[in-house]
mmCIF file of C-alpha atoms and ligand atoms in Angstrom:
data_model
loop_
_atom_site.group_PDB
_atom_site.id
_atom_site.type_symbol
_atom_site.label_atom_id
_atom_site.label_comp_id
_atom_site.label_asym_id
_atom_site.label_seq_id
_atom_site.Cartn_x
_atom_site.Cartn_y
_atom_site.Cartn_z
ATOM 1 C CA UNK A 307 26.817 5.934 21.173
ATOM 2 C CA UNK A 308 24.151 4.057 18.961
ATOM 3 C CA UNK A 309 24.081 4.849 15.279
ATOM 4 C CA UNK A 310 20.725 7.009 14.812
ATOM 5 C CA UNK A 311 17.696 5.028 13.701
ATOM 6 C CA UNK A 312 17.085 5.807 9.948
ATOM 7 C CA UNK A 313 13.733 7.347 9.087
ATOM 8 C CA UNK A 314 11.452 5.918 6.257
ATOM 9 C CA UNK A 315 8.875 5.815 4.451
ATOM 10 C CA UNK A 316 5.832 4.329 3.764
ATOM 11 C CA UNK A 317 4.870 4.129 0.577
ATOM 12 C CA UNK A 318 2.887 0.834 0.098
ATOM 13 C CA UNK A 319 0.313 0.533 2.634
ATOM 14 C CA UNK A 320 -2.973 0.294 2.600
ATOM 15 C CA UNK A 321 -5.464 2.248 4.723
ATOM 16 C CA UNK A 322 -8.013 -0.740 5.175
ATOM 17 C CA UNK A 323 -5.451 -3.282 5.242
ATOM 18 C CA UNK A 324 -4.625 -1.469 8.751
ATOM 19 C CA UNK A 325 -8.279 -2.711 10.165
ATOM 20 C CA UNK A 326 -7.264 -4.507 13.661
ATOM 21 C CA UNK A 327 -9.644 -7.337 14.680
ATOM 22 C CA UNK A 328 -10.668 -5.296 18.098
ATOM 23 C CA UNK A 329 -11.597 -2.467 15.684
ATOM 24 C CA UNK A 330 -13.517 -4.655 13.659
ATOM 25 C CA UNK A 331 -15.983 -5.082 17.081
ATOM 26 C CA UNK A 332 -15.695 -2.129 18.223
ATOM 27 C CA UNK A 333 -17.030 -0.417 15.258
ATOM 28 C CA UNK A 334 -19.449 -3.100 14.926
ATOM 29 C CA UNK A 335 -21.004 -3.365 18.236
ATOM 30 C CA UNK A 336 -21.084 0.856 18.088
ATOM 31 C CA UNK A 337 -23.169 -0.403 14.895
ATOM 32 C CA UNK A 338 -24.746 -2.762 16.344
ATOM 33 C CA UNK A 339 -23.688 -4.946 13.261
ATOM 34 C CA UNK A 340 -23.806 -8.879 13.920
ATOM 35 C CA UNK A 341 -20.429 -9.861 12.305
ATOM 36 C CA UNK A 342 -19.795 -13.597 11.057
ATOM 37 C CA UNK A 343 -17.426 -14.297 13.560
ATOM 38 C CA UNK A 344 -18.318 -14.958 17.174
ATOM 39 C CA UNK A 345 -14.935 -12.944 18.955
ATOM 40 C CA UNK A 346 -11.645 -11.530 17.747
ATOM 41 C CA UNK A 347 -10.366 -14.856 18.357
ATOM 42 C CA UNK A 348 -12.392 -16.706 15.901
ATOM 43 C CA UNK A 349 -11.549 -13.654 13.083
ATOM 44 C CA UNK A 350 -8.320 -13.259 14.160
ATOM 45 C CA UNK A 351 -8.188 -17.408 13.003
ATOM 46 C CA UNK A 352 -9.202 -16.794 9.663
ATOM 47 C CA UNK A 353 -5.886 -14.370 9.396
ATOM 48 C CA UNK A 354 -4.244 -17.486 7.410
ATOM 49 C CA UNK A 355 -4.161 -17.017 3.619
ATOM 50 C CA UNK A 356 -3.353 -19.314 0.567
ATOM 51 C CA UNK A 357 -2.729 -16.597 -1.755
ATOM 52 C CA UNK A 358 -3.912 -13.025 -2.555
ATOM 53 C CA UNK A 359 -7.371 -13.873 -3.477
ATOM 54 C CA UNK A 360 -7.885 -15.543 -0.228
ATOM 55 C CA UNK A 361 -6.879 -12.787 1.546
ATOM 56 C CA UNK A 362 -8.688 -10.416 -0.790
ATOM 57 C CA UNK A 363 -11.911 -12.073 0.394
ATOM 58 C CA UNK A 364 -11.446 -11.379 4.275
ATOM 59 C CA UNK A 365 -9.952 -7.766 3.617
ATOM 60 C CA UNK A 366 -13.071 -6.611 1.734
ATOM 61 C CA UNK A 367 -15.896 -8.502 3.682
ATOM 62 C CA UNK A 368 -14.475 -6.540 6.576
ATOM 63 C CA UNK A 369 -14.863 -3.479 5.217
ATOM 64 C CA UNK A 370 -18.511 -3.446 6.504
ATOM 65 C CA UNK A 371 -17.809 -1.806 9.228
ATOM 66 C CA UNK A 372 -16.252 1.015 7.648
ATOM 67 C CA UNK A 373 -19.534 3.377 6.855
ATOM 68 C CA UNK A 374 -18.752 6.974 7.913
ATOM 69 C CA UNK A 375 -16.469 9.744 7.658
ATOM 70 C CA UNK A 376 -15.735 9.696 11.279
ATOM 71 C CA UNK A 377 -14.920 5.398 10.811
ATOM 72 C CA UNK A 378 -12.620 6.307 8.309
ATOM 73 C CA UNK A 379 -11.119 8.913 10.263
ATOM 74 C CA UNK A 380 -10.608 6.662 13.333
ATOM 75 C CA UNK A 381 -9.014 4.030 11.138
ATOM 76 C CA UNK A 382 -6.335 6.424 9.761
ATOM 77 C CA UNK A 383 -5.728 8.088 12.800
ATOM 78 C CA UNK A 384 -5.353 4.974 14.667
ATOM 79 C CA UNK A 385 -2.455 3.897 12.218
ATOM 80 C CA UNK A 386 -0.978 7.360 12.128
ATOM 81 C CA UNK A 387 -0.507 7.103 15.884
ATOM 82 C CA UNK A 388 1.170 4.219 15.507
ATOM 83 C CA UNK A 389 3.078 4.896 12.621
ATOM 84 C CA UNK A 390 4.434 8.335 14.062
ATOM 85 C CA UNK A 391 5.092 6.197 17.194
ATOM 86 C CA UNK A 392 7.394 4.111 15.146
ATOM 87 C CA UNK A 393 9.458 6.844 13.472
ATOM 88 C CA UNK A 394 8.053 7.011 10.051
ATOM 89 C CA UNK A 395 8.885 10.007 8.780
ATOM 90 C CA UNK A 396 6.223 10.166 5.928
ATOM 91 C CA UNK A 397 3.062 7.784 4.693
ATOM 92 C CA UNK A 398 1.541 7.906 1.173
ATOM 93 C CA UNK A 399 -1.553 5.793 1.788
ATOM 94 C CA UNK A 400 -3.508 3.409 -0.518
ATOM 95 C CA UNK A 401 -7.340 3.675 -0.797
ATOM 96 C CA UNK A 402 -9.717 1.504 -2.472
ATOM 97 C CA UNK A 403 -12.414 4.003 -3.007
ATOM 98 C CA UNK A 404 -14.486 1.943 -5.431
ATOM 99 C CA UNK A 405 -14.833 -0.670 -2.437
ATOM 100 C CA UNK A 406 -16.773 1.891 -0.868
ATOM 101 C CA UNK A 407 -19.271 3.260 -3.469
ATOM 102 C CA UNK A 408 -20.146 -0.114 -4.483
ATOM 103 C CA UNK A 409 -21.657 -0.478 -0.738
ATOM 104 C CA UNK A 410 -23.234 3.462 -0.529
ATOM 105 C CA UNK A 411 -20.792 5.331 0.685
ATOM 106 C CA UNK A 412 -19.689 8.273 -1.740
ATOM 107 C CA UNK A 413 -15.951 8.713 -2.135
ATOM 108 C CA UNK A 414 -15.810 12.123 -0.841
ATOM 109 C CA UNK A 415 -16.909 10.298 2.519
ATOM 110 C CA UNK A 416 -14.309 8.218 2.527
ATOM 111 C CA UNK A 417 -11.509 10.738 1.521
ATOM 112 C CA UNK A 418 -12.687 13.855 3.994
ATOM 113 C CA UNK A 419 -12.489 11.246 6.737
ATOM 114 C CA UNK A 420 -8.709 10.032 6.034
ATOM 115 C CA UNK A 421 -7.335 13.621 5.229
ATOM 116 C CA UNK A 422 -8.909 15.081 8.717
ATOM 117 C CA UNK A 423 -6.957 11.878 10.174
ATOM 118 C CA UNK A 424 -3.712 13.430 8.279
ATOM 119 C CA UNK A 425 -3.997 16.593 8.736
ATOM 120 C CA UNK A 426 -4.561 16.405 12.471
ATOM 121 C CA UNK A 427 -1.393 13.317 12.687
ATOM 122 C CA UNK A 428 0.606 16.169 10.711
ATOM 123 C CA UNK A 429 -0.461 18.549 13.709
ATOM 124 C CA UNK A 430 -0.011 15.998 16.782
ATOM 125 C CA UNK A 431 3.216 14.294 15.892
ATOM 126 C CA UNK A 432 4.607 15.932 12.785
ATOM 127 C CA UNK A 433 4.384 12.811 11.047
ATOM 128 C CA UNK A 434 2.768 14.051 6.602
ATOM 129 C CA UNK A 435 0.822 11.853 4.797
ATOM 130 C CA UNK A 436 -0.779 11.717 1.577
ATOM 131 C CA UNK A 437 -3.520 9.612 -0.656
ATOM 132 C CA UNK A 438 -3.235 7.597 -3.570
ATOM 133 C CA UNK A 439 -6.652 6.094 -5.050
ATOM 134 C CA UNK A 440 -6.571 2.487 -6.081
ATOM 135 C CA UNK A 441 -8.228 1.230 -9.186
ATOM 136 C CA UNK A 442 -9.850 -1.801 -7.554
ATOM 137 C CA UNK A 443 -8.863 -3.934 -11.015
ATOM 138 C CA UNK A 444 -11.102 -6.475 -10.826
ATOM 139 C CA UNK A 445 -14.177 -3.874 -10.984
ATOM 140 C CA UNK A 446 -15.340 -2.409 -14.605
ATOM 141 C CA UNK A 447 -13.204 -0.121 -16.485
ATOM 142 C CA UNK A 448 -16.404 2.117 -16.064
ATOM 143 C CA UNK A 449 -16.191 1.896 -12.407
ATOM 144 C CA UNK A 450 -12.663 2.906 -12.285
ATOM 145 C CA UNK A 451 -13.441 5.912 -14.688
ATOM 146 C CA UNK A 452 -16.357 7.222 -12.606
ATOM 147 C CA UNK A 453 -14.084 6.701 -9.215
ATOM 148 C CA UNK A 454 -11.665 8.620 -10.680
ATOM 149 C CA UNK A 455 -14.295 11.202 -11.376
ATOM 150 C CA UNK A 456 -15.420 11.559 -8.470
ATOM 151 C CA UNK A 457 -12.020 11.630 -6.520
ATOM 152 C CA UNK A 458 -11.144 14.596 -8.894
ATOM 153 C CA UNK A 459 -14.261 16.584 -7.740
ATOM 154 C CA UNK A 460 -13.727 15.237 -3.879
ATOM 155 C CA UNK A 461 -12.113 18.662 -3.070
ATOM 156 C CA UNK A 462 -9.520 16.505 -0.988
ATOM 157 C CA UNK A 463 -5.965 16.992 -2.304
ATOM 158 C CA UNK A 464 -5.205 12.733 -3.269
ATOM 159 C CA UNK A 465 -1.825 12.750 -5.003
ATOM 160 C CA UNK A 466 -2.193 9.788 -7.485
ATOM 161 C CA UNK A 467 -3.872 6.657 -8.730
ATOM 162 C CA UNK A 468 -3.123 3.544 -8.173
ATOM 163 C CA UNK A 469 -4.009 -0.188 -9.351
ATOM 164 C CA UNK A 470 -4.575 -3.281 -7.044
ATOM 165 C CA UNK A 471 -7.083 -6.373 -6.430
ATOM 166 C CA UNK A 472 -6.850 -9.387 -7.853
ATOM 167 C CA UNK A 473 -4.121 -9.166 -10.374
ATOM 168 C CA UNK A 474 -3.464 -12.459 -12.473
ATOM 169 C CA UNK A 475 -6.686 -12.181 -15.511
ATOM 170 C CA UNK A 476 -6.769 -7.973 -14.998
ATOM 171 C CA UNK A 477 -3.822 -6.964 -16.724
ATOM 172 C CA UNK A 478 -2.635 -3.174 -16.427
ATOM 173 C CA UNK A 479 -3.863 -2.497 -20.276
ATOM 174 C CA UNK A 480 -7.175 -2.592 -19.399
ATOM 175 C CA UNK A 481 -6.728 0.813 -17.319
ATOM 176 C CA UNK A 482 -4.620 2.292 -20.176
ATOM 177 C CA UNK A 483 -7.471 5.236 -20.630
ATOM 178 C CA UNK A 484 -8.106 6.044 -17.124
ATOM 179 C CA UNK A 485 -4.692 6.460 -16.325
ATOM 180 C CA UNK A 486 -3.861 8.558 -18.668
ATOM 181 C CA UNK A 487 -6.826 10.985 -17.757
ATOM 182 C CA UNK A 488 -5.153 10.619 -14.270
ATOM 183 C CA UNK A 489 -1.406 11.799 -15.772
ATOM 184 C CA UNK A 490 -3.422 14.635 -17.299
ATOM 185 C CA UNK A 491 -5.233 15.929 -14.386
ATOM 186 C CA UNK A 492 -1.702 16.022 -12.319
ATOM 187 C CA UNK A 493 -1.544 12.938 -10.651
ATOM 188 C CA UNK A 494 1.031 10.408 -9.733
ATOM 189 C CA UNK A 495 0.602 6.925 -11.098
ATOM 190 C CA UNK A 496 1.483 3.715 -9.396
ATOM 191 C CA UNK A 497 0.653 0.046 -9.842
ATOM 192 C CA UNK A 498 0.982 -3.571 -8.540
ATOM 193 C CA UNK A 499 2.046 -5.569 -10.572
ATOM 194 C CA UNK A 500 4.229 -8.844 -10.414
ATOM 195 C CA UNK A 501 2.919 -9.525 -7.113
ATOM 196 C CA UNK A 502 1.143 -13.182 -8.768
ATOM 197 C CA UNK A 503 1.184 -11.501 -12.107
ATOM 198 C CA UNK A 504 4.093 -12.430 -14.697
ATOM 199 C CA UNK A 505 6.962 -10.044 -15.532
ATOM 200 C CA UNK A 506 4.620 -8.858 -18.350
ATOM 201 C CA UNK A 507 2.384 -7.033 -16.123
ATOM 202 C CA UNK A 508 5.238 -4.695 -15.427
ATOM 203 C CA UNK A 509 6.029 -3.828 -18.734
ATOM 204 C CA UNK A 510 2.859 -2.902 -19.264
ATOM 205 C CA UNK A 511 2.422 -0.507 -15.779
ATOM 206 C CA UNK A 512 5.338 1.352 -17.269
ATOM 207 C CA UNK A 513 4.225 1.393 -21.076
ATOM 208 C CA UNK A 514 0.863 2.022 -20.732
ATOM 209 C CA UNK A 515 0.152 3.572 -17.272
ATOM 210 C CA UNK A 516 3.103 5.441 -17.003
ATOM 211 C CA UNK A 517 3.781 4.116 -13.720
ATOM 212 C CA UNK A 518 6.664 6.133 -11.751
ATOM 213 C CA UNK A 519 6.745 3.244 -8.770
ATOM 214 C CA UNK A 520 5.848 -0.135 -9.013
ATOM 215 C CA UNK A 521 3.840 -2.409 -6.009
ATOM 216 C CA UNK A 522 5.409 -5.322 -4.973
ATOM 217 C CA UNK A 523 7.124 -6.276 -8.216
ATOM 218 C CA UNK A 524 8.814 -9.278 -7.329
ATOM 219 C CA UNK A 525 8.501 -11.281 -10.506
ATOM 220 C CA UNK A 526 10.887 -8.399 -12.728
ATOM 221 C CA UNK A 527 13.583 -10.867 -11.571
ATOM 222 C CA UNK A 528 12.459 -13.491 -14.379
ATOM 223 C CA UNK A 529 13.044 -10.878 -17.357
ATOM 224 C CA UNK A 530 16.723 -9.949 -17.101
ATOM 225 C CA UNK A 531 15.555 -6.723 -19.983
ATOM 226 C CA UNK A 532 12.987 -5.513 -17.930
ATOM 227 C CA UNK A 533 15.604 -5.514 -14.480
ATOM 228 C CA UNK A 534 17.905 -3.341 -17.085
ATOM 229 C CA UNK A 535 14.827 -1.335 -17.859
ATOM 230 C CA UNK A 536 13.617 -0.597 -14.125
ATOM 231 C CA UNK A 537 17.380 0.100 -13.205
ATOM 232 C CA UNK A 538 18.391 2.721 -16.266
ATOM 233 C CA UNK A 539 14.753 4.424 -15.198
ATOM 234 C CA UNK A 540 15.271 4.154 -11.317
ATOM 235 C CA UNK A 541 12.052 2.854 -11.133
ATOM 236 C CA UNK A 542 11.483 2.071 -7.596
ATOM 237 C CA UNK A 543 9.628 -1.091 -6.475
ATOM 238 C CA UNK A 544 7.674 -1.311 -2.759
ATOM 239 C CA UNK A 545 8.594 -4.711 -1.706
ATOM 240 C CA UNK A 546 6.178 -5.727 1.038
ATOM 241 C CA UNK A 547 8.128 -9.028 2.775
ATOM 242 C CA UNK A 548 5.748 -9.908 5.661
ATOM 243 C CA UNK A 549 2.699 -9.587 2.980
ATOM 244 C CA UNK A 550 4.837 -11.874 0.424
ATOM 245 C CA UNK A 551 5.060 -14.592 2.920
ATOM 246 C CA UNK A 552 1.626 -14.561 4.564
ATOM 247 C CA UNK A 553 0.480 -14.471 0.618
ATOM 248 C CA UNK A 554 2.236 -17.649 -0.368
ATOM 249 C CA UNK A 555 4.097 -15.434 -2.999
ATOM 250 C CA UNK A 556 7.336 -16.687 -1.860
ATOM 251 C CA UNK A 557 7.185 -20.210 0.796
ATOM 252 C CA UNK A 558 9.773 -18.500 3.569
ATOM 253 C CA UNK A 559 10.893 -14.683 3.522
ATOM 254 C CA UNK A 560 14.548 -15.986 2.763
ATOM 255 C CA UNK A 561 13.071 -16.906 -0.821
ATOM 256 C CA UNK A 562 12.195 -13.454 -1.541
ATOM 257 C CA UNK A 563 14.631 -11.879 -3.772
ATOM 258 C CA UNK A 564 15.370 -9.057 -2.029
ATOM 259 C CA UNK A 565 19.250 -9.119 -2.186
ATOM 260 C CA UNK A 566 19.398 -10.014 -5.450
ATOM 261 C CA UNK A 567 17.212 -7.047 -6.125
ATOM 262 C CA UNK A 568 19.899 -5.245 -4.407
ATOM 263 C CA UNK A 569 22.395 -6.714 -6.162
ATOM 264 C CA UNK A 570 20.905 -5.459 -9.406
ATOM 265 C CA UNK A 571 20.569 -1.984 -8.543
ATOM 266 C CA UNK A 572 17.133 -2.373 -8.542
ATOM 267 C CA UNK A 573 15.458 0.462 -5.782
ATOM 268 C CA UNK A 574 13.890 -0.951 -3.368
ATOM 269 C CA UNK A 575 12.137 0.247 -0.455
ATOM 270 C CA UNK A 576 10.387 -2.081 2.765
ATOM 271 C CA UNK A 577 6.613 -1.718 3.683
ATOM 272 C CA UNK A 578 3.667 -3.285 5.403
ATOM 273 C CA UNK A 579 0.821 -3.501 2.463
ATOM 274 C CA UNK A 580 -1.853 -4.567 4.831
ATOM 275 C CA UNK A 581 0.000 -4.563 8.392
ATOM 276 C CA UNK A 582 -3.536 -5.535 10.660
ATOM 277 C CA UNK A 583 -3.769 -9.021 8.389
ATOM 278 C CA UNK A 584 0.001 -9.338 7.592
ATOM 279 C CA UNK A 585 1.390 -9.888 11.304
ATOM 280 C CA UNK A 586 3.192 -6.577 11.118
ATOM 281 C CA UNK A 587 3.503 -3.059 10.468
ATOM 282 C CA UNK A 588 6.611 -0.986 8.775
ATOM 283 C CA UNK A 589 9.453 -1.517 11.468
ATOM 284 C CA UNK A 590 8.533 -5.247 11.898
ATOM 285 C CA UNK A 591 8.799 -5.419 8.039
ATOM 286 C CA UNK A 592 12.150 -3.953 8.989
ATOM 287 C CA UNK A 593 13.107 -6.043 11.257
ATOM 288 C CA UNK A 594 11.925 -9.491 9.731
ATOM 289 C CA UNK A 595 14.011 -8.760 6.343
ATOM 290 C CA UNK A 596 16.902 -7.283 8.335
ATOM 291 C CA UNK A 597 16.935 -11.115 10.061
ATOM 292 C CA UNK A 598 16.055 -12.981 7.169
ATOM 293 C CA UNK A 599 18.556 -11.231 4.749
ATOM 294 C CA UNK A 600 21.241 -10.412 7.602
ATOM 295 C CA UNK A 601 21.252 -6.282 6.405
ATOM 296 C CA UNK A 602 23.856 -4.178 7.848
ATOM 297 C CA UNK A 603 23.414 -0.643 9.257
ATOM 298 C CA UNK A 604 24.801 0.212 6.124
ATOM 299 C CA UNK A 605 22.068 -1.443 4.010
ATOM 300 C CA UNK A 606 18.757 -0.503 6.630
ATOM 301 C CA UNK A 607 20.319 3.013 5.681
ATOM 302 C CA UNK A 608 19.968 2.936 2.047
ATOM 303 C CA UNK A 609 16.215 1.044 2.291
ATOM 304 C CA UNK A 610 15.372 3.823 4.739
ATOM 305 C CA UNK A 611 17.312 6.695 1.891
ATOM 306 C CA UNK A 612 15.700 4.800 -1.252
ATOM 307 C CA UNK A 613 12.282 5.268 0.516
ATOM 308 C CA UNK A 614 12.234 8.883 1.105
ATOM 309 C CA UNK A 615 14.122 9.231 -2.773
ATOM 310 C CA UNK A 616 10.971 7.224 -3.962
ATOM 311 C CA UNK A 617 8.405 9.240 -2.435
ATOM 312 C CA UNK A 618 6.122 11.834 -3.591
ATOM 313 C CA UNK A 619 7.607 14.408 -1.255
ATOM 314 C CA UNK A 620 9.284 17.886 -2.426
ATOM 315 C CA UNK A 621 12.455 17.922 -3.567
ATOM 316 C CA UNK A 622 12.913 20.236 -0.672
ATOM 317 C CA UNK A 623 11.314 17.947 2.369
ATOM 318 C CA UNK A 624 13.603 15.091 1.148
ATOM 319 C CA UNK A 625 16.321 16.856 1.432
ATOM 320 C CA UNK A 626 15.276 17.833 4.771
ATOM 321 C CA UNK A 627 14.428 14.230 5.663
ATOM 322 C CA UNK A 628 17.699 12.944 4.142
ATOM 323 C CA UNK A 629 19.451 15.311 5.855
ATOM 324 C CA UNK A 630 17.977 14.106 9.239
ATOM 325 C CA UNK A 631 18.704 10.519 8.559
ATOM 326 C CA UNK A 632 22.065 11.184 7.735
HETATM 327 N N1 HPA B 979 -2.247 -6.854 -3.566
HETATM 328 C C1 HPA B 979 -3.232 -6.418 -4.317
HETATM 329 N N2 HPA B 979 -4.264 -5.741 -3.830
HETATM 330 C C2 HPA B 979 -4.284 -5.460 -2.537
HETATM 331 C C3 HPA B 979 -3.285 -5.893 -1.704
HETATM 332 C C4 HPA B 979 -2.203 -6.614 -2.246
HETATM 333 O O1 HPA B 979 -1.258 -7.069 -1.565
HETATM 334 N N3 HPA B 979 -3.619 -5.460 -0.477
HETATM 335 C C5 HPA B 979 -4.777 -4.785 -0.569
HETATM 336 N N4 HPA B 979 -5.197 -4.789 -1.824
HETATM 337 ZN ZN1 ZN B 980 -0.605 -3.751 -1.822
#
């Protein structure tokens, strides 16, 4: 008898980051939008990055063919299927709403179209999944404050803030006020930070933002205090490997620290980040650490635990989802 596959969670992904090339043409010939690239082919060529803000570039010029409720509804749905398809139990989905506005489309557009995509996943396949709005960080403080505005008067039910963009220069403080109107109005609060960015940056999600998970996270390893820190407050951290490699973060996925992590008692939990531009989604993310780092049944099984501990979920649904994975 095989061992039952654990269930996770996905708790670092981002919504556009899930943009296939086909879908890219598709929704621009239904446009009829003349895209920069001749074929899939000749985008899918440009999928090779040098580090975040070269992939930052390609993620948001695509966006252009994202323009209506229905497009956004389409792209969640699309990576629902797929995600229920895969066994994910539960998907708390990044949004950059402020990439959006800047180009005309309101926010409640953009959020109405992802939550129909949930809510109709949650009826199809059984699969829940939630939003968390992104502080694009190298926009205006202003701009974040009026996003956050207007995701509070959306009407749709987003369950925290986050911060990510370019992240070396835009240091958490800089957000310090509009996360703390976020804490106030109920919502969770999350952050990159030590993806590029020094151990610093961390400190400072946690001190100043109030950040209950932290993105990526990588560089805590060079501050020994903070580890202690993240440990004593079972901070958990979304290690994306497959986006840490195509990044240039680390040279090879054996370099990332992941076992030392581990080893530290850090929580960690596996995800995709941006699967369409990464070369995978969740259980390839899986699969690639569990070669790179040799993890036992034993280990996939706490990744898979840690990630439904470190969601946003009832106390009552993890227990549920626990209790299935056990
Ligand atoms: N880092 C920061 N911002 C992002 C990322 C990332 O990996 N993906 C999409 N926006
Ligand atoms: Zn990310």
């Amino acid at each position: 008898m095989t061992a039952p596959r654990p269930q996770f969670c996905e708790l670092h992904l981002h919504i556009e980051g899930t943009l296939e090339p086909a879908t890219i043409f598709d929704l621009a010939r239904r446009q009829r939008l003349q895209l920069p690239y001749a074929d899939e082919a000749e985008l899918a060529a440009k999928y090779r990055f040098t580090d975040l803000q070269s992939f930052l570039d390609l993620y948001y010029a695509n966006m252009v063919v994202l323009r209506t409720e229905d497009d956004f509804s389409l792209l969640a749905q699309a990576y629902l299927d797929r995600a229920a398809a895969a066994g994910i139990a539960h998907v708390e989905m990044f949004v950059d709403p402020q990439a959006h506005s800047e180009r005309g489309i309101a926010e409640r557009v953009v959020l109405r179209g992802l939550q129909r995509a949930i809510d109709e996943a949650a009826e199809r396949h059984g699969i829940s999944a939630s939003i968390i709005a992104c502080v694009v960080r190298d926009q205006p403080v202003d701009s974040a404050e009026r996003m956050l505005d207007a995701v509070l008067d959306s009407g749709v039910p987003v369950i925290g803030l986050g911060l990510d963009s370019a992240e070396v220069g835009y240091p958490p403080s800089l957000f310090r006020s509009v996360f703390e109107r976020a804490g106030e109005a109920g919502l969770h609060r999350v952050a990159h930070a030590g993806e590029e960015g020094p151990a610093e940056y961390i400190w400072e999600a946690l001190d100043l933002l109030g950040a209950e998970r932290i993105d990526h996270g990588i560089r805590a390893l060079d501050d020994p205090r903070l580890v202690q820190r993240l440990v004593a407050d079972r901070i958990p951290l979304t290690v994306c490997p497959l986006s840490s490699e195509r990044l240039r973060v680390v040279d090879d996925l054996a370099e990332l620290p992941l076992r030392q992590m581990l080893d530290a008692g850090l929580r960690v939990t596996l995800n995709s980040d941006d699967p369409a531009y990464f070369g995978g989604y969740l259980d390839d993310n899986v699969e690639a650490a569990r070669r790179a780092f040799s993890l036992t049944a034993d280990e996939l099984a706490l990744l898979a635990r840690t990630s439904i501990e470190a969601s946003f979920l009832s106390d009552d649904r993890k227990k549920e989802l626990l209790r299935a994975g056990a």
